[in-house]
Amino acid sequence: MSTKPHMIRKCLWPACLMGLLITGILSLDCNLLNRVTWQNLKLLSSMRNSFPKDCLRENKAFEMPQEILYSTQLLKRDIKEAFYEISLQAFNIFSQYTFQSTWKKKYLKRIQIGLDRQLQYLEQCLEEEEKENEDMKEMEEDESKYPGAMVSQLTNLELKRYFHRISSFLKDKKYSHCAWEIVRVEIRRCFYYFTALLRKK
């Protein structure tokens, strides 16, 4: 009879260990997201040592949606979903292969790979949060209980318009060297703002 508690403890220990491992794995994607985002920010900075002086006169204001950055209604999940939209749009822009001799091929390949990884980690991080917060689904179904739901939809719409302005600018400038430099700096700024916003929430 005295061996039963001992046997139970022996059976429970692997289960507890597995639980700890799963928790560690689930939180890993969000931690890796922070790391790969900062790597991409550094890469966007290192693609050129300084902004070309001959491009200053062509600088363009793309009007990043300020209401997104300073909204008090956006939850951390909303921000991550918005950041996913930003990462996807940025990946599409840097995958156009219309760079001519603007940057070295190794930088382009690295930023494409980096943004792809950023998207993967964002997807996994959002899936992780969805599993951990099943109650959120009920809140999203009822906008009166979750006012951020409508804000989140508007956020994605505003972000798509913002990136449409960036794409149109590139096209209007015929994908010139200066146009790409201006877009690189703008996307880096956008990433920096959203990374800072995630840290605050």
mmCIF file of C-alpha atoms in Angstrom:
data_model
loop_
_atom_site.group_PDB
_atom_site.id
_atom_site.type_symbol
_atom_site.label_atom_id
_atom_site.label_comp_id
_atom_site.label_asym_id
_atom_site.label_seq_id
_atom_site.Cartn_x
_atom_site.Cartn_y
_atom_site.Cartn_z
ATOM 1 C CA MET A 1 0.000 0.000 0.000
ATOM 2 C CA SER A 2 2.818 2.390 0.802
ATOM 3 C CA THR A 3 4.180 2.067 -2.707
ATOM 4 C CA LYS A 4 1.121 3.625 -4.352
ATOM 5 C CA PRO A 5 1.892 7.295 -3.496
ATOM 6 C CA HIS A 6 5.436 6.688 -4.667
ATOM 7 C CA MET A 7 4.170 5.279 -7.972
ATOM 8 C CA ILE A 8 1.744 8.202 -8.392
ATOM 9 C CA ARG A 9 4.588 10.689 -7.883
ATOM 10 C CA LYS A 10 6.680 8.799 -10.456
ATOM 11 C CA CYS A 11 3.824 9.049 -12.975
ATOM 12 C CA LEU A 12 3.104 12.703 -12.231
ATOM 13 C CA TRP A 13 6.702 13.888 -12.566
ATOM 14 C CA PRO A 14 6.982 13.273 -16.348
ATOM 15 C CA ALA A 15 3.586 14.956 -16.843
ATOM 16 C CA CYS A 16 4.716 18.028 -14.872
ATOM 17 C CA LEU A 17 7.984 18.124 -16.780
ATOM 18 C CA MET A 18 6.145 17.941 -20.097
ATOM 19 C CA GLY A 19 3.866 20.772 -18.984
ATOM 20 C CA LEU A 20 6.860 22.963 -18.210
ATOM 21 C CA LEU A 21 8.425 22.125 -21.569
ATOM 22 C CA ILE A 22 5.212 22.952 -23.460
ATOM 23 C CA THR A 23 4.891 26.288 -21.623
ATOM 24 C CA GLY A 24 8.472 27.097 -22.539
ATOM 25 C CA ILE A 25 7.875 26.174 -26.182
ATOM 26 C CA LEU A 26 4.671 28.229 -26.372
ATOM 27 C CA SER A 27 6.386 31.363 -25.072
ATOM 28 C CA LEU A 28 9.405 30.800 -27.320
ATOM 29 C CA ASP A 29 7.756 32.125 -30.496
ATOM 30 C CA CYS A 30 6.946 35.521 -28.945
ATOM 31 C CA ASN A 31 10.498 35.810 -27.589
ATOM 32 C CA LEU A 32 11.951 34.913 -30.985
ATOM 33 C CA LEU A 33 9.630 37.467 -32.601
ATOM 34 C CA ASN A 34 11.244 40.269 -30.588
ATOM 35 C CA ARG A 35 14.711 39.060 -31.552
ATOM 36 C CA VAL A 36 14.045 38.689 -35.284
ATOM 37 C CA THR A 37 12.262 42.076 -35.413
ATOM 38 C CA TRP A 38 15.281 43.828 -33.921
ATOM 39 C CA GLN A 39 17.537 41.953 -36.351
ATOM 40 C CA ASN A 40 15.406 43.225 -39.226
ATOM 41 C CA LEU A 41 15.546 46.770 -37.859
ATOM 42 C CA LYS A 42 19.347 46.573 -37.722
ATOM 43 C CA LEU A 43 19.437 45.142 -41.223
ATOM 44 C CA LEU A 44 17.257 47.943 -42.583
ATOM 45 C CA SER A 45 19.709 50.387 -41.012
ATOM 46 C CA SER A 46 22.837 48.638 -42.287
ATOM 47 C CA MET A 47 21.652 48.414 -45.906
ATOM 48 C CA ARG A 48 23.164 51.898 -46.223
ATOM 49 C CA ASN A 49 25.434 53.783 -43.834
ATOM 50 C CA SER A 50 23.645 57.110 -44.266
ATOM 51 C CA PHE A 51 20.715 58.554 -46.178
ATOM 52 C CA PRO A 52 21.926 59.853 -49.586
ATOM 53 C CA LYS A 53 22.041 63.647 -49.662
ATOM 54 C CA ASP A 54 20.877 63.743 -53.267
ATOM 55 C CA CYS A 55 17.603 62.106 -52.162
ATOM 56 C CA LEU A 56 16.696 64.662 -49.496
ATOM 57 C CA ARG A 57 14.789 66.898 -51.922
ATOM 58 C CA GLU A 58 12.581 63.936 -52.894
ATOM 59 C CA ASN A 59 11.611 62.998 -49.351
ATOM 60 C CA LYS A 60 7.967 62.037 -48.929
ATOM 61 C CA ALA A 61 5.523 62.013 -46.002
ATOM 62 C CA PHE A 62 3.440 58.834 -46.188
ATOM 63 C CA GLU A 63 1.212 59.778 -43.233
ATOM 64 C CA MET A 64 1.518 56.760 -40.978
ATOM 65 C CA PRO A 65 -1.837 56.375 -39.156
ATOM 66 C CA GLN A 66 -1.136 58.210 -35.909
ATOM 67 C CA GLU A 67 -4.444 57.146 -34.355
ATOM 68 C CA ILE A 68 -3.126 53.567 -34.414
ATOM 69 C CA LEU A 69 0.046 54.445 -32.550
ATOM 70 C CA TYR A 70 -1.712 56.415 -29.814
ATOM 71 C CA SER A 71 -5.030 54.557 -29.501
ATOM 72 C CA THR A 72 -5.925 53.588 -25.938
ATOM 73 C CA GLN A 73 -8.477 51.022 -27.167
ATOM 74 C CA LEU A 74 -6.011 48.752 -28.934
ATOM 75 C CA LEU A 75 -5.111 45.620 -26.999
ATOM 76 C CA LYS A 76 -1.730 43.933 -27.294
ATOM 77 C CA ARG A 77 -3.275 41.326 -29.597
ATOM 78 C CA ASP A 78 -4.655 44.105 -31.835
ATOM 79 C CA ILE A 79 -1.172 45.572 -32.110
ATOM 80 C CA LYS A 80 0.325 42.190 -33.003
ATOM 81 C CA GLU A 81 -2.334 41.682 -35.672
ATOM 82 C CA ALA A 82 -1.580 45.154 -37.045
ATOM 83 C CA PHE A 83 2.147 44.354 -36.939
ATOM 84 C CA TYR A 84 1.428 41.169 -38.914
ATOM 85 C CA GLU A 85 -0.267 43.279 -41.604
ATOM 86 C CA ILE A 86 2.730 45.642 -41.638
ATOM 87 C CA SER A 87 5.206 42.749 -41.907
ATOM 88 C CA LEU A 88 3.212 41.167 -44.742
ATOM 89 C CA GLN A 89 3.018 44.427 -46.693
ATOM 90 C CA ALA A 90 6.736 45.087 -46.141
ATOM 91 C CA PHE A 91 7.593 41.560 -47.311
ATOM 92 C CA ASN A 92 5.556 42.136 -50.488
ATOM 93 C CA ILE A 93 7.339 45.437 -51.148
ATOM 94 C CA PHE A 94 10.823 43.981 -50.672
ATOM 95 C CA SER A 95 9.946 41.021 -52.916
ATOM 96 C CA GLN A 96 9.248 43.083 -56.043
ATOM 97 C CA TYR A 97 12.722 42.611 -57.551
ATOM 98 C CA THR A 98 12.780 46.123 -59.006
ATOM 99 C CA PHE A 99 15.745 47.347 -56.988
ATOM 100 C CA GLN A 100 18.216 47.681 -59.872
ATOM 101 C CA SER A 101 21.548 48.480 -58.167
ATOM 102 C CA THR A 102 20.083 50.183 -55.081
ATOM 103 C CA TRP A 103 21.338 47.610 -52.587
ATOM 104 C CA LYS A 104 23.556 44.542 -52.640
ATOM 105 C CA LYS A 105 21.759 41.278 -53.353
ATOM 106 C CA LYS A 106 22.925 39.809 -50.040
ATOM 107 C CA TYR A 107 21.046 42.532 -48.127
ATOM 108 C CA LEU A 108 17.868 41.974 -50.138
ATOM 109 C CA LYS A 109 18.005 38.231 -49.572
ATOM 110 C CA ARG A 110 18.604 38.693 -45.849
ATOM 111 C CA ILE A 111 15.720 41.141 -45.393
ATOM 112 C CA GLN A 112 13.369 38.874 -47.373
ATOM 113 C CA ILE A 113 14.347 35.892 -45.209
ATOM 114 C CA GLY A 114 14.135 38.038 -42.057
ATOM 115 C CA LEU A 115 10.651 39.300 -42.866
ATOM 116 C CA ASP A 116 9.485 35.791 -43.713
ATOM 117 C CA ARG A 117 10.695 34.605 -40.296
ATOM 118 C CA GLN A 118 9.031 37.597 -38.649
ATOM 119 C CA LEU A 119 5.714 36.628 -40.252
ATOM 120 C CA GLN A 120 6.091 32.999 -39.137
ATOM 121 C CA TYR A 121 6.793 33.960 -35.521
ATOM 122 C CA LEU A 122 3.902 36.442 -35.517
ATOM 123 C CA GLU A 123 1.534 33.750 -36.775
ATOM 124 C CA GLN A 124 2.726 31.270 -34.141
ATOM 125 C CA CYS A 125 2.644 33.905 -31.392
ATOM 126 C CA LEU A 126 -0.949 34.869 -32.268
ATOM 127 C CA GLU A 127 -1.971 31.195 -32.390
ATOM 128 C CA GLU A 128 -0.397 30.696 -28.969
ATOM 129 C CA GLU A 129 -2.342 33.607 -27.488
ATOM 130 C CA GLU A 130 -5.568 32.351 -29.059
ATOM 131 C CA LYS A 131 -5.124 28.967 -27.365
ATOM 132 C CA GLU A 132 -4.329 30.597 -24.025
ATOM 133 C CA ASN A 133 -7.272 33.009 -24.181
ATOM 134 C CA GLU A 134 -10.291 31.078 -25.408
ATOM 135 C CA ASP A 135 -12.586 33.644 -23.768
ATOM 136 C CA MET A 136 -11.376 36.245 -26.254
ATOM 137 C CA LYS A 137 -13.429 34.589 -29.003
ATOM 138 C CA GLU A 138 -16.655 35.345 -27.172
ATOM 139 C CA MET A 139 -15.563 38.948 -26.704
ATOM 140 C CA GLU A 140 -14.710 39.325 -30.394
ATOM 141 C CA GLU A 141 -18.147 38.051 -31.378
ATOM 142 C CA ASP A 142 -19.808 40.818 -29.359
ATOM 143 C CA GLU A 143 -18.418 44.257 -30.270
ATOM 144 C CA SER A 144 -20.366 45.860 -27.446
ATOM 145 C CA LYS A 145 -18.262 43.847 -25.001
ATOM 146 C CA TYR A 146 -15.103 44.285 -27.045
ATOM 147 C CA PRO A 147 -14.966 47.812 -28.535
ATOM 148 C CA GLY A 148 -11.458 47.128 -29.829
ATOM 149 C CA ALA A 149 -12.857 44.708 -32.445
ATOM 150 C CA MET A 150 -14.088 47.534 -34.676
ATOM 151 C CA VAL A 151 -10.911 49.521 -33.973
ATOM 152 C CA SER A 152 -8.852 46.517 -35.098
ATOM 153 C CA GLN A 153 -10.732 46.334 -38.422
ATOM 154 C CA LEU A 154 -10.213 50.047 -39.011
ATOM 155 C CA THR A 155 -6.547 49.660 -38.108
ATOM 156 C CA ASN A 156 -5.939 47.082 -40.838
ATOM 157 C CA LEU A 157 -7.820 49.223 -43.355
ATOM 158 C CA GLU A 158 -5.726 52.288 -42.500
ATOM 159 C CA LEU A 159 -2.510 50.267 -42.708
ATOM 160 C CA LYS A 160 -3.431 48.937 -46.160
ATOM 161 C CA ARG A 161 -4.048 52.504 -47.324
ATOM 162 C CA TYR A 162 -0.723 53.570 -45.827
ATOM 163 C CA PHE A 163 1.191 50.853 -47.707
ATOM 164 C CA HIS A 164 -0.778 51.583 -50.863
ATOM 165 C CA ARG A 165 0.619 55.126 -50.691
ATOM 166 C CA ILE A 166 4.124 53.676 -50.347
ATOM 167 C CA SER A 167 3.647 51.329 -53.323
ATOM 168 C CA SER A 168 2.155 54.133 -55.443
ATOM 169 C CA PHE A 169 5.112 56.369 -54.594
ATOM 170 C CA LEU A 170 7.569 53.691 -55.784
ATOM 171 C CA LYS A 171 5.615 53.208 -58.993
ATOM 172 C CA ASP A 172 5.309 56.961 -59.663
ATOM 173 C CA LYS A 173 9.058 57.369 -59.163
ATOM 174 C CA LYS A 174 9.676 54.363 -61.447
ATOM 175 C CA TYR A 175 11.378 52.466 -58.607
ATOM 176 C CA SER A 176 14.304 54.879 -58.588
ATOM 177 C CA HIS A 177 17.284 54.639 -56.264
ATOM 178 C CA CYS A 178 16.033 57.547 -54.121
ATOM 179 C CA ALA A 179 12.484 56.192 -53.972
ATOM 180 C CA TRP A 180 13.747 52.886 -52.551
ATOM 181 C CA GLU A 181 15.928 54.699 -50.003
ATOM 182 C CA ILE A 182 12.952 56.768 -48.818
ATOM 183 C CA VAL A 183 10.791 53.626 -48.535
ATOM 184 C CA ARG A 184 13.513 51.744 -46.646
ATOM 185 C CA VAL A 185 13.720 54.518 -44.046
ATOM 186 C CA GLU A 186 9.915 54.734 -43.780
ATOM 187 C CA ILE A 187 9.457 50.983 -43.207
ATOM 188 C CA ARG A 188 12.256 50.991 -40.636
ATOM 189 C CA ARG A 189 10.500 53.860 -38.825
ATOM 190 C CA CYS A 190 7.189 51.984 -38.941
ATOM 191 C CA PHE A 191 8.776 48.828 -37.486
ATOM 192 C CA TYR A 192 10.450 50.842 -34.746
ATOM 193 C CA TYR A 193 7.181 52.520 -33.692
ATOM 194 C CA PHE A 194 5.277 49.244 -33.489
ATOM 195 C CA THR A 195 8.081 47.471 -31.639
ATOM 196 C CA ALA A 196 8.069 50.277 -29.066
ATOM 197 C CA LEU A 197 4.261 50.120 -28.888
ATOM 198 C CA LEU A 198 4.337 46.370 -28.151
ATOM 199 C CA ARG A 199 6.784 46.939 -25.312
ATOM 200 C CA LYS A 200 4.497 49.543 -23.721
ATOM 201 C CA LYS A 201 1.374 47.330 -23.722
#
